[in-house]
Every structure is written in structure tokens, then in C-alpha cells.
Short mmCIF file of C-alpha atoms in Angstrom, two decimals:
data_model
loop_
_atom_site.label_atom_id
_atom_site.label_comp_id
_atom_site.label_asym_id
_atom_site.label_seq_id
_atom_site.Cartn_x
_atom_site.Cartn_y
_atom_site.Cartn_z
CA MET A 1 -14.27 25.16 4.82
CA GLY A 2 -13.53 25.27 8.56
CA ALA A 3 -16.76 23.46 9.44
CA ARG A 4 -16.03 20.85 6.79
CA LEU A 5 -12.57 20.28 8.17
CA THR A 6 -14.00 19.90 11.66
CA TYR A 7 -16.49 17.16 10.90
CA MET A 8 -14.09 15.44 8.53
CA ASP A 9 -11.60 15.31 11.42
CA VAL A 10 -14.35 13.77 13.56
CA ALA A 11 -14.99 11.22 10.80
CA LYS A 12 -11.29 10.33 10.74
CA GLY A 13 -11.43 9.99 14.53
CA ILE A 14 -14.27 7.48 14.14
CA GLY A 15 -12.21 5.72 11.48
CA ILE A 16 -9.09 5.31 13.60
CA LEU A 17 -11.14 4.11 16.57
CA SER A 18 -12.70 1.52 14.27
CA VAL A 19 -9.24 0.41 13.13
CA VAL A 20 -7.94 0.02 16.69
CA ILE A 21 -11.07 -1.73 17.98
CA GLY A 22 -11.13 -4.05 14.98
CA HIS A 23 -7.52 -5.14 15.47
CA VAL A 24 -7.95 -5.67 19.20
CA VAL A 25 -11.15 -7.69 18.81
CA ILE A 26 -9.63 -9.90 16.10
CA ASP A 27 -6.55 -10.66 18.21
CA TYR A 28 -8.05 -10.82 21.71
CA GLY A 29 -11.83 -10.59 21.60
CA GLY A 30 -13.25 -13.51 19.69
CA GLY A 31 -12.00 -12.96 16.14
CA ARG A 32 -14.03 -11.68 13.23
CA THR A 33 -17.34 -11.02 14.91
CA PRO A 34 -20.22 -9.41 12.98
CA PHE A 35 -19.30 -6.13 14.70
CA VAL A 36 -15.74 -6.31 13.40
CA LEU A 37 -16.93 -7.23 9.91
CA ALA A 38 -19.11 -4.11 9.97
CA LEU A 39 -16.12 -1.96 10.95
CA TYR A 40 -13.96 -3.48 8.21
CA THR A 41 -16.60 -2.59 5.65
CA PHE A 42 -15.77 1.11 5.83
CA HIS A 43 -12.88 1.96 8.16
CA LEU A 44 -10.10 2.09 5.53
CA PRO A 45 -12.23 3.27 2.58
CA LEU A 46 -13.32 6.18 4.81
CA PHE A 47 -9.74 7.52 4.93
CA PHE A 48 -9.25 7.11 1.19
CA ILE A 49 -12.56 8.80 0.38
CA ILE A 50 -11.74 11.74 2.65
CA SER A 51 -8.32 12.02 0.99
CA GLY A 52 -10.05 12.15 -2.38
CA TYR A 53 -12.47 14.76 -1.09
CA PHE A 54 -9.61 17.09 -0.22
CA PHE A 55 -7.47 16.18 -3.22
CA THR A 56 -6.46 19.26 -5.22
CA TYR A 57 -4.83 19.03 -8.61
CA ARG A 58 -2.06 21.53 -9.27
CA PRO A 59 0.26 21.38 -12.31
CA GLY A 60 3.84 20.39 -11.64
CA PHE A 61 4.39 16.73 -10.86
CA LYS A 62 7.77 17.31 -9.21
CA ALA A 63 6.26 19.70 -6.65
CA PHE A 64 3.36 17.33 -6.02
CA LEU A 65 5.69 14.35 -5.62
CA THR A 66 7.93 16.29 -3.23
CA LYS A 67 4.98 17.34 -1.10
CA LYS A 68 3.49 13.86 -0.90
CA CYS A 69 6.83 12.23 -0.12
CA ARG A 70 7.29 14.71 2.71
CA VAL A 71 3.79 14.06 4.04
CA TYR A 72 3.91 10.27 3.81
CA LEU A 73 7.52 9.07 3.65
CA ILE A 74 8.89 11.04 6.60
CA PRO A 75 6.29 9.53 8.98
CA TYR A 76 6.88 6.17 7.27
CA ALA A 77 10.64 6.31 7.92
CA PHE A 78 10.15 7.55 11.50
CA ALA A 79 7.64 4.82 12.33
CA ALA A 80 9.77 2.16 10.61
CA ILE A 81 12.78 3.11 12.74
CA LEU A 82 10.66 3.17 15.90
CA ILE A 83 9.03 -0.20 15.19
CA THR A 84 12.35 -1.80 14.23
CA GLY A 85 13.97 -0.49 17.42
CA PHE A 86 11.07 -1.81 19.47
CA GLU A 87 11.30 -5.21 17.78
CA ILE A 88 15.06 -5.40 18.40
CA MET A 89 14.58 -4.59 22.09
CA ALA A 90 11.77 -7.14 22.36
CA GLN A 91 13.90 -9.83 20.74
CA SER A 92 16.83 -9.04 23.00
CA VAL A 93 14.55 -9.63 26.00
CA LEU A 94 12.50 -12.56 24.70
CA GLY A 95 15.26 -14.19 22.68
CA ASP A 96 12.84 -15.77 20.19
CA ARG A 97 15.35 -15.35 17.37
CA PRO A 98 18.75 -13.67 16.88
CA VAL A 99 18.66 -9.88 16.94
CA ALA A 100 20.57 -9.67 13.62
CA GLU A 101 17.98 -11.89 11.96
CA SER A 102 15.14 -9.85 13.41
CA THR A 103 16.76 -6.59 12.29
CA SER A 104 17.33 -7.74 8.71
CA TYR A 105 13.78 -9.11 8.55
CA MET A 106 12.31 -5.80 9.70
CA LEU A 107 14.44 -3.61 7.42
CA LEU A 108 13.77 -5.79 4.37
CA GLY A 109 10.06 -5.72 5.17
CA PHE A 110 9.96 -1.93 5.31
CA ILE A 111 12.06 -1.53 2.16
CA MET A 112 10.01 -3.98 0.07
CA GLN A 113 6.74 -3.10 1.84
CA ARG A 114 4.35 -5.86 0.87
CA ARG A 115 1.57 -5.45 3.46
CA PHE A 116 4.24 -5.12 6.16
CA THR A 117 2.77 -3.85 9.46
CA THR A 118 0.19 -1.07 9.42
CA LEU A 119 2.65 1.10 7.49
CA TRP A 120 1.44 -0.57 4.27
CA PHE A 121 -1.41 1.95 4.37
CA LEU A 122 0.95 4.90 3.75
CA THR A 123 2.65 3.46 0.68
CA ALA A 124 -0.68 2.46 -0.86
CA LEU A 125 -2.07 5.94 -0.27
CA LEU A 126 1.08 7.60 -1.62
CA LEU A 127 1.08 5.59 -4.85
CA GLY A 128 -2.68 5.96 -5.15
CA GLU A 129 -2.49 9.75 -4.98
CA LEU A 130 0.37 9.84 -7.48
CA ILE A 131 -1.67 7.76 -9.94
CA PHE A 132 -4.69 9.98 -9.28
CA TRP A 133 -2.65 13.11 -10.06
CA LEU A 134 -1.61 11.57 -13.38
CA LEU A 135 -5.26 10.93 -14.22
CA PHE A 136 -6.05 14.60 -13.65
CA ARG A 137 -3.03 15.54 -15.76
CA PHE A 138 -3.92 13.43 -18.78
CA VAL A 139 -7.68 12.70 -18.64
CA LYS A 140 -8.87 16.22 -17.70
CA ASN A 141 -12.65 15.75 -17.21
CA MET A 142 -14.19 14.24 -14.08
CA ILE A 143 -16.26 11.59 -15.84
CA GLY A 144 -13.22 10.29 -17.67
CA ILE A 145 -11.22 10.30 -14.44
CA CYS A 146 -13.90 8.26 -12.67
CA VAL A 147 -14.10 5.74 -15.51
CA ALA A 148 -10.31 5.40 -15.57
CA SER A 149 -10.25 5.08 -11.77
CA LEU A 150 -12.83 2.29 -11.96
CA MET A 151 -10.72 0.44 -14.52
CA ILE A 152 -7.59 0.85 -12.42
CA GLY A 153 -9.45 -0.30 -9.29
CA LEU A 154 -10.78 -3.38 -11.07
CA ALA A 155 -7.26 -4.15 -12.30
CA GLY A 156 -6.01 -4.05 -8.71
CA VAL A 157 -8.80 -6.32 -7.52
CA GLY A 158 -8.28 -8.71 -10.43
CA TYR A 159 -4.57 -8.96 -9.69
CA SER A 160 -5.26 -9.67 -5.98
CA GLU A 161 -7.85 -12.33 -6.78
CA LEU A 162 -5.73 -14.10 -9.41
CA VAL A 163 -2.16 -13.75 -8.13
CA HIS A 164 -2.52 -13.44 -4.33
CA VAL A 165 0.98 -11.92 -4.02
CA PRO A 166 1.13 -8.24 -2.97
CA LEU A 167 3.21 -6.04 -5.24
CA PRO A 168 6.11 -4.01 -3.80
CA TRP A 169 4.91 -0.91 -2.00
CA ASN A 170 1.40 -2.37 -2.27
CA LEU A 171 0.82 -1.13 -5.81
CA ASP A 172 -2.08 -3.57 -6.17
CA ALA A 173 -3.84 -2.00 -3.17
CA ALA A 174 -2.95 1.49 -4.47
CA CYS A 175 -4.99 0.74 -7.60
CA VAL A 176 -8.04 0.18 -5.40
CA VAL A 177 -7.20 3.33 -3.44
CA VAL A 178 -7.46 5.29 -6.71
CA LEU A 179 -11.09 4.25 -7.03
CA TYR A 180 -11.92 5.47 -3.53
CA LEU A 181 -10.07 8.73 -4.21
CA ALA A 182 -12.30 9.23 -7.24
CA VAL A 183 -15.39 8.64 -5.09
CA GLY A 184 -14.22 11.35 -2.68
CA ALA A 185 -13.48 13.75 -5.52
CA MET A 186 -16.95 13.14 -6.97
CA LEU A 187 -18.57 13.81 -3.60
CA LYS A 188 -16.83 17.18 -3.50
CA SER A 189 -17.42 18.16 -7.13
CA HIS A 190 -21.18 17.52 -6.83
CA ASP A 191 -21.47 18.74 -3.21
CA VAL A 192 -23.12 15.43 -2.31
CA ILE A 193 -22.47 15.68 1.43
CA ALA A 194 -24.25 19.05 1.66
CA LEU A 195 -27.23 17.54 -0.16
CA LEU A 196 -27.36 14.55 2.19
CA MET A 197 -27.18 16.82 5.24
CA ARG A 198 -30.56 18.32 4.42
CA ASP A 199 -32.17 15.25 5.97
CA ARG A 200 -29.16 13.69 7.61
CA TRP A 201 -30.77 11.27 10.07
CA ARG A 202 -32.98 9.70 7.45
CA ASN A 203 -30.03 9.48 5.08
CA ILE A 204 -27.80 7.98 7.78
CA CYS A 205 -30.38 5.24 8.34
CA VAL A 206 -30.70 4.58 4.61
CA LEU A 207 -26.92 4.52 4.07
CA VAL A 208 -26.35 2.18 7.02
CA ALA A 209 -29.12 -0.13 5.80
CA VAL A 210 -27.66 -0.27 2.28
CA SER A 211 -24.16 -0.91 3.64
CA VAL A 212 -25.38 -3.71 5.94
CA VAL A 213 -27.48 -5.39 3.26
CA CYS A 214 -24.64 -5.29 0.70
CA SER A 215 -22.19 -6.61 3.29
CA LEU A 216 -24.50 -9.48 4.29
CA ILE A 217 -25.14 -10.47 0.67
CA ASN A 218 -21.42 -10.23 -0.04
CA ARG A 219 -20.54 -12.34 2.99
CA THR A 220 -23.20 -14.96 2.19
CA MET A 221 -22.31 -15.30 -1.48
CA ASN A 222 -18.55 -14.93 -1.18
CA GLY A 223 -17.80 -16.57 2.15
CA GLU A 224 -14.91 -14.29 3.14
CA PRO A 225 -14.74 -10.87 4.78
CA TYR A 226 -13.64 -7.68 3.05
CA GLU A 227 -9.97 -7.20 3.92
CA MET A 228 -7.68 -4.94 1.87
CA PHE A 229 -4.65 -6.10 3.83
CA ALA A 230 -5.22 -9.68 2.67
CA GLY A 231 -6.35 -8.67 -0.82
CA GLN A 232 -9.88 -9.96 -0.18
CA TYR A 233 -12.48 -7.85 -1.97
CA GLY A 234 -15.43 -10.18 -2.19
CA ILE A 235 -18.00 -9.37 -4.87
CA PHE A 236 -16.48 -6.03 -5.76
CA PRO A 237 -19.59 -4.03 -6.79
CA LEU A 238 -21.19 -4.95 -3.46
CA THR A 239 -17.94 -4.20 -1.63
CA ILE A 240 -17.69 -0.73 -3.16
CA VAL A 241 -21.32 0.13 -2.44
CA ALA A 242 -21.03 -1.10 1.16
CA ALA A 243 -17.78 0.79 1.72
CA CYS A 244 -19.01 4.05 0.19
CA THR A 245 -22.39 4.06 1.92
CA GLY A 246 -20.79 3.11 5.25
CA SER A 247 -18.21 5.89 4.88
CA LEU A 248 -20.88 8.43 3.98
CA ALA A 249 -22.92 7.39 7.01
CA ALA A 250 -19.85 7.90 9.24
CA ILE A 251 -19.26 11.37 7.75
CA LEU A 252 -22.90 12.39 8.21
CA LEU A 253 -22.90 11.04 11.77
CA SER A 254 -19.74 13.06 12.47
CA SER A 255 -21.54 16.25 11.44
CA THR A 256 -24.19 15.66 14.11
CA LEU A 257 -21.81 15.29 17.06
CA ARG A 258 -21.16 18.16 19.44
CA GLY A 259 -19.35 18.87 22.69
CA PRO A 260 -16.55 16.83 24.30
CA LEU A 261 -17.24 13.76 22.17
CA SER A 262 -16.85 15.76 18.98
CA ASP A 263 -13.75 17.52 20.32
CA GLY A 264 -12.11 14.24 21.33
CA LEU A 265 -12.82 12.54 18.02
CA SER A 266 -11.65 15.63 16.14
CA TRP A 267 -8.35 15.55 18.04
CA LEU A 268 -7.96 11.87 17.18
CA GLY A 269 -8.69 12.66 13.55
CA ARG A 270 -6.00 15.34 13.46
CA ASN A 271 -3.49 12.91 14.97
CA THR A 272 -4.50 9.81 13.04
CA MET A 273 -0.99 9.14 11.75
CA VAL A 274 0.53 8.28 15.15
CA PHE A 275 -2.35 6.02 16.14
CA PHE A 276 -2.55 4.24 12.82
CA LEU A 277 1.17 3.59 12.45
CA LEU A 278 2.00 2.53 16.00
CA HIS A 279 -1.09 1.07 17.67
CA LYS A 280 -0.62 -2.54 16.51
CA SER A 281 3.17 -2.83 16.34
CA ILE A 282 4.04 -1.07 19.61
CA ALA A 283 1.09 0.00 21.78
CA MET A 284 -0.86 -3.26 21.60
CA PRO A 285 2.07 -5.60 22.48
CA ILE A 286 3.07 -3.35 25.41
CA THR A 287 -0.48 -3.28 26.75
CA VAL A 288 -1.01 -7.02 26.42
CA LYS A 289 2.38 -7.82 27.95
CA ALA A 290 1.63 -5.54 30.91
CA LEU A 291 -1.73 -7.24 31.46
CA GLN A 292 -0.11 -10.66 31.30
CA ALA A 293 2.75 -9.74 33.64
CA THR A 294 0.36 -8.34 36.27
CA HIS A 295 -2.24 -11.11 35.71
CA LEU A 296 -4.83 -8.37 35.21
CA GLY A 297 -5.79 -9.78 31.83
CA ALA A 298 -7.01 -13.07 33.30
CA ALA A 299 -8.80 -11.26 36.12
CA ILE A 300 -10.59 -8.89 33.73
CA THR A 301 -11.61 -11.77 31.48
CA SER A 302 -13.02 -13.77 34.39
CA ILE A 303 -15.07 -10.78 35.56
CA SER A 304 -16.31 -9.23 32.34
CA GLY A 305 -15.33 -11.66 29.60
CA ASP A 306 -13.73 -10.78 26.28
CA ALA A 307 -15.63 -7.49 26.05
CA GLY A 308 -13.98 -6.18 29.21
CA LEU A 309 -10.54 -7.31 28.05
CA VAL A 310 -11.03 -5.64 24.67
CA PHE A 311 -12.05 -2.39 26.36
CA VAL A 312 -8.99 -2.37 28.64
CA ILE A 313 -6.59 -3.21 25.81
CA CYS A 314 -8.11 -0.49 23.62
CA LEU A 315 -7.81 1.99 26.48
CA GLY A 316 -4.17 1.03 27.05
CA VAL A 317 -3.39 1.29 23.34
CA MET A 318 -4.90 4.77 23.12
CA ILE A 319 -3.02 5.96 26.23
CA ILE A 320 0.33 4.67 24.92
CA CYS A 321 -0.24 6.23 21.49
CA CYS A 322 -1.16 9.54 23.15
CA ALA A 323 2.06 9.36 25.19
CA ILE A 324 4.13 8.68 22.05
CA ARG A 325 2.45 11.55 20.26
CA TRP A 326 3.15 13.87 23.20
CA CYS A 327 6.81 12.83 23.28
CA VAL A 328 7.21 13.40 19.54
CA PHE A 329 5.80 16.92 19.77
CA ALA A 330 7.77 17.68 22.93
CA VAL A 331 11.04 16.66 21.29
CA HIS A 332 10.23 18.39 18.02
CA LEU A 333 8.93 21.66 19.43
CA GLY A 334 10.56 21.77 22.83
CA VAL A 335 7.18 22.10 24.55
CA PRO A 336 4.24 19.71 25.03
CA ARG A 337 1.35 20.37 22.68
CA TRP A 338 -2.12 18.85 22.70
#
């Protein structure tokens, strides 16, 4: 189990890097490039599939609910307070709109939570796991759970395609999360990852090829990228295949990495929460504002183009998130921990 945890942490590290890079490139590096579209194919499904892989059903819904609320809602509340405080300070400096208006907007957004900041991910995962527990409680067998998960996932996609209005706490996205959780649970129950590792490099190539082909067909036929945040799922069978094969390829690749690269990605994977919740709402605006104030952004762009600017912003974002993480642990434990 220790080895599994290690390479799954590395896979989550790859996932959070993909999330950060994707957001930076979209905002400051040329928009939805083919590279970003490739990252969006698997970077969120990867987290949901890994969550499903480690999902364990235990009787007692109250205990399960308490545990999951502690795991997800405490970080949610902490990040919401931090982001709201940051927004209030920013508005007091910039003066774009009254602080009271900004505060009420932020608080209402976090209470209703309809794709509001990157924290939407936590509520979707929380509700998804609660629904998944109920499936285990009432359906019992794995085949039935997978069929029910598929139906629930299709219901979430159908709602997004027809209504285009996110449900409170992102229940529509949570329905799709249930499907990915079932994929992860199936991978574990049939020991699929161990089977694929027997010839991992060949399987990585095959999985990447399948993911790319499905994504290209999906993009060509549908005309819009896969984007859970926007409720865009494309041609869903192709989307699911592309996401699952891309996620499996990332997991297999993670199992091949060694040394400092593996250690660094594993550390990122174990600290995904801080990076995911705060990179776009706090770390990215601070980095960009610093580059603008010092005129370094324009200088970097003139020398190395958008690619250089993206690299520097990503580096700044990671450094700021690391600093926040260090401060949180220092305050909580009284000593710095890495």
C-alpha cells in the first residue's frame, strides 16, 4: 500500500501542476492552446478517479458524513475566509467597487457555491462521495454501482447541457464526479493498474494515443473544449474515454519516476489542497501584480514571449502557495514542517 500511495501522490502532483499551468496559460499565455486542451482532458478527472480508487465503504452514514465534512468543509471554510479577506484588501486598495458590496458578493458566492472560485471542486467532490456511499449502501454489488453511477453521471451531463445553470453546491457536477469515482473503484477492485504496469511504457503510449484521438474527434465534432467548470462535456462517451485513459497514463507515468522529481511531485500531491484552493484566487493575482508593478512582465514577454511569462507566473504562484502552506503549518503546529 505504501508504494501505491507514493505513486498516487506523484500522480496528484502532476494533476495540480496541470491545473496551475492550464489556468496561467488560459489567462496569460495565449488562451486555450492544444497543450491546455490536452491538460483539461484529464487533470480534474484524475483527482476524482484517485479518490474513487481509495474510497472505502464503511457502514454508518453519520460517521462517514462527519469525516467527509471535516476533510472537505474545514479547508473550504478556511480558504473562503482567506480569499474573502484578500478580496476585501484588494478592493480597499484598488477601489473598483465598495468593500461592503465586494464582501457580500464573496460571502454569498461561497454560501451558494455555484462554480465560485476553485473551491467549487471541494463541494462537488463532497457531494459526489456522499452519493457514492449511498450507492454502496443500497446497491451492494459493483456492477450495479457502476451502472447506477453511469446513469447519475449522464443525468448530470444532461442537466448541464439542457439547463446551463449550475445547481447549488455544484450538485450537477457532483453527479459526474460519481461516475469518475466508480471508475476509480473499478480500477482497484480489478487491480487494473497492476496489470497495466506489466508493460507500462507500451500501455502509456497506447493510453495517450487513445486519449488524444478521442479528444481530437470530440473537439472536431463538438466544437468546444471539455470544461467541467463551465458544464461543457462534449460528446460524453468520448469525453469519458479520453479522461480515463489520460488519467491512467498519468498514473502509470508517475510509477516510473524516481529521485528528486518524484519526491517533489509527491510532496505537491500530498499538499494539493493548498495549491488547488489558493493558486488562482490569491497566488496568481499577487504574482501578476508584482510583475506589472516592476515592469518585469513586459520585459520577460519581449525576451521570451508568452512561454517565458507563463513560466515565471507559474513559478511565482508555486512559491506563494508554498509560503502559505508553510505559514499554515507553522501557525497550526508551532514549528515549520515540509
